[in-house]
Amino acid sequence: MIGENSIKEKLKKIIIERVKFKAPPQEIKDDTALFGPEDPEGLGLESIDALDIAAGIEKELGVRVNEQDDLPAKFYSINTLTEYIKELMQKSSEEAQKYDSRIEEELNDG
């Protein structure tokens, strides 16, 4: 599985490329609020930007953002987004293992 620092770097790259954020990755702090004007230190991204970021996550990291999840909390910062992606990757890995086990059982029974 991809490491936490790697996920964070990819997320920063996705934000810069997808929403045309004009700053180098190192200027995006891991705990800075990504969305909304409430935090003067935050990036001030808008909700429409979340769609672009979600598409980038799917393309670059191979996991699909679930619209049923608490996305405002998950997308709060690079740190919260990284934890969310790790959860999605873990769930995806577990589902793949279950699928492989079922296929193996069917092949052995057949």
mmCIF file with all atom_site columns, C-alpha atoms in Angstrom:
data_model
loop_
_atom_site.group_PDB
_atom_site.id
_atom_site.type_symbol
_atom_site.label_atom_id
_atom_site.label_alt_id
_atom_site.label_comp_id
_atom_site.label_asym_id
_atom_site.label_entity_id
_atom_site.label_seq_id
_atom_site.pdbx_PDB_ins_code
_atom_site.Cartn_x
_atom_site.Cartn_y
_atom_site.Cartn_z
_atom_site.occupancy
_atom_site.B_iso_or_equiv
_atom_site.pdbx_formal_charge
_atom_site.auth_seq_id
_atom_site.auth_comp_id
_atom_site.auth_asym_id
_atom_site.auth_atom_id
_atom_site.pdbx_PDB_model_num
ATOM 1   C CA . MET A 1 1   ? 0.000   0.000   0.000   1.00 0.00 ? 1   MET A CA 1
ATOM 2   C CA . ILE A 1 2   ? 1.155   3.530   -0.734  1.00 0.00 ? 2   ILE A CA 1
ATOM 3   C CA . GLY A 1 3   ? 2.691   5.423   2.193   1.00 0.00 ? 3   GLY A CA 1
ATOM 4   C CA . GLU A 1 4   ? 1.134   8.351   4.025   1.00 0.00 ? 4   GLU A CA 1
ATOM 5   C CA . ASN A 1 5   ? 3.718   10.897  2.847   1.00 0.00 ? 5   ASN A CA 1
ATOM 6   C CA . SER A 1 6   ? 3.254   9.742   -0.727  1.00 0.00 ? 6   SER A CA 1
ATOM 7   C CA . ILE A 1 7   ? -0.502  10.224  -0.437  1.00 0.00 ? 7   ILE A CA 1
ATOM 8   C CA . LYS A 1 8   ? -0.011  13.741  0.959   1.00 0.00 ? 8   LYS A CA 1
ATOM 9   C CA . GLU A 1 9   ? 2.342   14.708  -1.870  1.00 0.00 ? 9   GLU A CA 1
ATOM 10  C CA . LYS A 1 10  ? -0.071  13.339  -4.471  1.00 0.00 ? 10  LYS A CA 1
ATOM 11  C CA . LEU A 1 11  ? -2.969  15.230  -2.868  1.00 0.00 ? 11  LEU A CA 1
ATOM 12  C CA . LYS A 1 12  ? -1.044  18.498  -2.968  1.00 0.00 ? 12  LYS A CA 1
ATOM 13  C CA . LYS A 1 13  ? -0.181  17.866  -6.612  1.00 0.00 ? 13  LYS A CA 1
ATOM 14  C CA . ILE A 1 14  ? -3.845  17.113  -7.388  1.00 0.00 ? 14  ILE A CA 1
ATOM 15  C CA . ILE A 1 15  ? -4.972  20.346  -5.693  1.00 0.00 ? 15  ILE A CA 1
ATOM 16  C CA . ILE A 1 16  ? -2.393  22.440  -7.532  1.00 0.00 ? 16  ILE A CA 1
ATOM 17  C CA . GLU A 1 17  ? -3.176  20.908  -10.922 1.00 0.00 ? 17  GLU A CA 1
ATOM 18  C CA . ARG A 1 18  ? -6.949  20.492  -10.647 1.00 0.00 ? 18  ARG A CA 1
ATOM 19  C CA . VAL A 1 19  ? -7.920  23.816  -9.084  1.00 0.00 ? 19  VAL A CA 1
ATOM 20  C CA . LYS A 1 20  ? -5.039  25.818  -10.554 1.00 0.00 ? 20  LYS A CA 1
ATOM 21  C CA . PHE A 1 21  ? -3.762  26.693  -7.083  1.00 0.00 ? 21  PHE A CA 1
ATOM 22  C CA . LYS A 1 22  ? -0.837  29.060  -7.518  1.00 0.00 ? 22  LYS A CA 1
ATOM 23  C CA . ALA A 1 23  ? 1.611   27.839  -4.886  1.00 0.00 ? 23  ALA A CA 1
ATOM 24  C CA . PRO A 1 24  ? 4.273   25.168  -4.559  1.00 0.00 ? 24  PRO A CA 1
ATOM 25  C CA . PRO A 1 25  ? 3.279   21.971  -2.705  1.00 0.00 ? 25  PRO A CA 1
ATOM 26  C CA . GLN A 1 26  ? 5.386   22.813  0.352   1.00 0.00 ? 26  GLN A CA 1
ATOM 27  C CA . GLU A 1 27  ? 3.231   25.902  0.964   1.00 0.00 ? 27  GLU A CA 1
ATOM 28  C CA . ILE A 1 28  ? 0.144   23.730  1.475   1.00 0.00 ? 28  ILE A CA 1
ATOM 29  C CA . LYS A 1 29  ? 0.365   22.760  5.132   1.00 0.00 ? 29  LYS A CA 1
ATOM 30  C CA . ASP A 1 30  ? -1.001  19.358  6.102   1.00 0.00 ? 30  ASP A CA 1
ATOM 31  C CA . ASP A 1 31  ? -3.399  20.739  8.727   1.00 0.00 ? 31  ASP A CA 1
ATOM 32  C CA . THR A 1 32  ? -4.587  23.855  6.858   1.00 0.00 ? 32  THR A CA 1
ATOM 33  C CA . ALA A 1 33  ? -8.306  24.095  6.066   1.00 0.00 ? 33  ALA A CA 1
ATOM 34  C CA . LEU A 1 34  ? -8.830  23.501  2.366   1.00 0.00 ? 34  LEU A CA 1
ATOM 35  C CA . PHE A 1 35  ? -12.351 24.910  1.939   1.00 0.00 ? 35  PHE A CA 1
ATOM 36  C CA . GLY A 1 36  ? -14.341 27.966  2.900   1.00 0.00 ? 36  GLY A CA 1
ATOM 37  C CA . PRO A 1 37  ? -13.516 31.524  3.883   1.00 0.00 ? 37  PRO A CA 1
ATOM 38  C CA . GLU A 1 38  ? -13.869 30.850  7.638   1.00 0.00 ? 38  GLU A CA 1
ATOM 39  C CA . ASP A 1 39  ? -10.163 30.191  8.176   1.00 0.00 ? 39  ASP A CA 1
ATOM 40  C CA . PRO A 1 40  ? -8.002  33.146  7.076   1.00 0.00 ? 40  PRO A CA 1
ATOM 41  C CA . GLU A 1 41  ? -5.011  30.783  6.957   1.00 0.00 ? 41  GLU A CA 1
ATOM 42  C CA . GLY A 1 42  ? -6.955  28.285  4.819   1.00 0.00 ? 42  GLY A CA 1
ATOM 43  C CA . LEU A 1 43  ? -6.825  27.805  1.075   1.00 0.00 ? 43  LEU A CA 1
ATOM 44  C CA . GLY A 1 44  ? -10.380 29.084  0.554   1.00 0.00 ? 44  GLY A CA 1
ATOM 45  C CA . LEU A 1 45  ? -11.346 26.467  -2.018  1.00 0.00 ? 45  LEU A CA 1
ATOM 46  C CA . GLU A 1 46  ? -15.005 26.224  -3.019  1.00 0.00 ? 46  GLU A CA 1
ATOM 47  C CA . SER A 1 47  ? -17.293 23.188  -3.018  1.00 0.00 ? 47  SER A CA 1
ATOM 48  C CA . ILE A 1 48  ? -17.054 22.881  -6.807  1.00 0.00 ? 48  ILE A CA 1
ATOM 49  C CA . ASP A 1 49  ? -13.308 22.357  -6.340  1.00 0.00 ? 49  ASP A CA 1
ATOM 50  C CA . ALA A 1 50  ? -14.080 19.251  -4.284  1.00 0.00 ? 50  ALA A CA 1
ATOM 51  C CA . LEU A 1 51  ? -15.471 17.584  -7.416  1.00 0.00 ? 51  LEU A CA 1
ATOM 52  C CA . ASP A 1 52  ? -12.230 18.210  -9.289  1.00 0.00 ? 52  ASP A CA 1
ATOM 53  C CA . ILE A 1 53  ? -10.189 16.970  -6.347  1.00 0.00 ? 53  ILE A CA 1
ATOM 54  C CA . ALA A 1 54  ? -12.347 13.837  -6.040  1.00 0.00 ? 54  ALA A CA 1
ATOM 55  C CA . ALA A 1 55  ? -11.844 13.121  -9.755  1.00 0.00 ? 55  ALA A CA 1
ATOM 56  C CA . GLY A 1 56  ? -8.097  13.584  -9.310  1.00 0.00 ? 56  GLY A CA 1
ATOM 57  C CA . ILE A 1 57  ? -8.064  11.221  -6.330  1.00 0.00 ? 57  ILE A CA 1
ATOM 58  C CA . GLU A 1 58  ? -9.840  8.572   -8.364  1.00 0.00 ? 58  GLU A CA 1
ATOM 59  C CA . LYS A 1 59  ? -7.458  8.980   -11.305 1.00 0.00 ? 59  LYS A CA 1
ATOM 60  C CA . GLU A 1 60  ? -4.175  9.349   -9.404  1.00 0.00 ? 60  GLU A CA 1
ATOM 61  C CA . LEU A 1 61  ? -4.787  7.133   -6.375  1.00 0.00 ? 61  LEU A CA 1
ATOM 62  C CA . GLY A 1 62  ? -7.272  4.623   -7.758  1.00 0.00 ? 62  GLY A CA 1
ATOM 63  C CA . VAL A 1 63  ? -9.933  4.999   -5.072  1.00 0.00 ? 63  VAL A CA 1
ATOM 64  C CA . ARG A 1 64  ? -13.443 6.323   -5.476  1.00 0.00 ? 64  ARG A CA 1
ATOM 65  C CA . VAL A 1 65  ? -14.783 8.961   -3.101  1.00 0.00 ? 65  VAL A CA 1
ATOM 66  C CA . ASN A 1 66  ? -18.084 7.819   -1.605  1.00 0.00 ? 66  ASN A CA 1
ATOM 67  C CA . GLU A 1 67  ? -20.727 10.553  -1.722  1.00 0.00 ? 67  GLU A CA 1
ATOM 68  C CA . GLN A 1 68  ? -22.443 8.961   1.297   1.00 0.00 ? 68  GLN A CA 1
ATOM 69  C CA . ASP A 1 69  ? -19.453 9.713   3.545   1.00 0.00 ? 69  ASP A CA 1
ATOM 70  C CA . ASP A 1 70  ? -19.150 12.925  5.587   1.00 0.00 ? 70  ASP A CA 1
ATOM 71  C CA . LEU A 1 71  ? -17.168 14.681  2.869   1.00 0.00 ? 71  LEU A CA 1
ATOM 72  C CA . PRO A 1 72  ? -16.860 18.129  4.488   1.00 0.00 ? 72  PRO A CA 1
ATOM 73  C CA . ALA A 1 73  ? -15.078 16.488  7.429   1.00 0.00 ? 73  ALA A CA 1
ATOM 74  C CA . LYS A 1 74  ? -13.046 14.142  5.221   1.00 0.00 ? 74  LYS A CA 1
ATOM 75  C CA . PHE A 1 75  ? -11.951 16.970  2.907   1.00 0.00 ? 75  PHE A CA 1
ATOM 76  C CA . TYR A 1 76  ? -11.146 19.422  5.721   1.00 0.00 ? 76  TYR A CA 1
ATOM 77  C CA . SER A 1 77  ? -7.354  19.285  5.342   1.00 0.00 ? 77  SER A CA 1
ATOM 78  C CA . ILE A 1 78  ? -4.567  17.263  3.747   1.00 0.00 ? 78  ILE A CA 1
ATOM 79  C CA . ASN A 1 79  ? -4.333  15.270  7.003   1.00 0.00 ? 79  ASN A CA 1
ATOM 80  C CA . THR A 1 80  ? -8.039  14.371  7.113   1.00 0.00 ? 80  THR A CA 1
ATOM 81  C CA . LEU A 1 81  ? -8.100  13.630  3.399   1.00 0.00 ? 81  LEU A CA 1
ATOM 82  C CA . THR A 1 82  ? -5.056  11.363  3.748   1.00 0.00 ? 82  THR A CA 1
ATOM 83  C CA . GLU A 1 83  ? -6.739  9.382   6.533   1.00 0.00 ? 83  GLU A CA 1
ATOM 84  C CA . TYR A 1 84  ? -9.875  9.075   4.420   1.00 0.00 ? 84  TYR A CA 1
ATOM 85  C CA . ILE A 1 85  ? -7.907  7.805   1.418   1.00 0.00 ? 85  ILE A CA 1
ATOM 86  C CA . LYS A 1 86  ? -6.090  5.281   3.602   1.00 0.00 ? 86  LYS A CA 1
ATOM 87  C CA . GLU A 1 87  ? -9.505  4.029   4.816   1.00 0.00 ? 87  GLU A CA 1
ATOM 88  C CA . LEU A 1 88  ? -10.745 3.749   1.221   1.00 0.00 ? 88  LEU A CA 1
ATOM 89  C CA . MET A 1 89  ? -7.592  1.896   0.161   1.00 0.00 ? 89  MET A CA 1
ATOM 90  C CA . GLN A 1 90  ? -7.899  -0.503  3.086   1.00 0.00 ? 90  GLN A CA 1
ATOM 91  C CA . LYS A 1 91  ? -11.564 -1.161  2.315   1.00 0.00 ? 91  LYS A CA 1
ATOM 92  C CA . SER A 1 92  ? -10.764 -1.673  -1.368  1.00 0.00 ? 92  SER A CA 1
ATOM 93  C CA . SER A 1 93  ? -7.974  -4.104  -0.489  1.00 0.00 ? 93  SER A CA 1
ATOM 94  C CA . GLU A 1 94  ? -10.248 -6.077  1.847   1.00 0.00 ? 94  GLU A CA 1
ATOM 95  C CA . GLU A 1 95  ? -12.979 -6.267  -0.796  1.00 0.00 ? 95  GLU A CA 1
ATOM 96  C CA . ALA A 1 96  ? -10.462 -7.486  -3.382  1.00 0.00 ? 96  ALA A CA 1
ATOM 97  C CA . GLN A 1 97  ? -9.245  -10.194 -0.980  1.00 0.00 ? 97  GLN A CA 1
ATOM 98  C CA . LYS A 1 98  ? -12.828 -11.348 -0.338  1.00 0.00 ? 98  LYS A CA 1
ATOM 99  C CA . TYR A 1 99  ? -13.472 -11.466 -4.069  1.00 0.00 ? 99  TYR A CA 1
ATOM 100 C CA . ASP A 1 100 ? -10.263 -13.445 -4.682  1.00 0.00 ? 100 ASP A CA 1
ATOM 101 C CA . SER A 1 101 ? -11.236 -15.895 -1.933  1.00 0.00 ? 101 SER A CA 1
ATOM 102 C CA . ARG A 1 102 ? -14.690 -16.429 -3.458  1.00 0.00 ? 102 ARG A CA 1
ATOM 103 C CA . ILE A 1 103 ? -13.200 -17.026 -6.906  1.00 0.00 ? 103 ILE A CA 1
ATOM 104 C CA . GLU A 1 104 ? -10.677 -19.480 -5.473  1.00 0.00 ? 104 GLU A CA 1
ATOM 105 C CA . GLU A 1 105 ? -13.453 -21.364 -3.626  1.00 0.00 ? 105 GLU A CA 1
ATOM 106 C CA . GLU A 1 106 ? -15.548 -21.575 -6.784  1.00 0.00 ? 106 GLU A CA 1
ATOM 107 C CA . LEU A 1 107 ? -12.587 -22.873 -8.781  1.00 0.00 ? 107 LEU A CA 1
ATOM 108 C CA . ASN A 1 108 ? -11.808 -25.495 -6.144  1.00 0.00 ? 108 ASN A CA 1
ATOM 109 C CA . ASP A 1 109 ? -15.459 -26.573 -5.878  1.00 0.00 ? 109 ASP A CA 1
ATOM 110 C CA . GLY A 1 110 ? -16.020 -26.643 -9.617  1.00 0.00 ? 110 GLY A CA 1
#
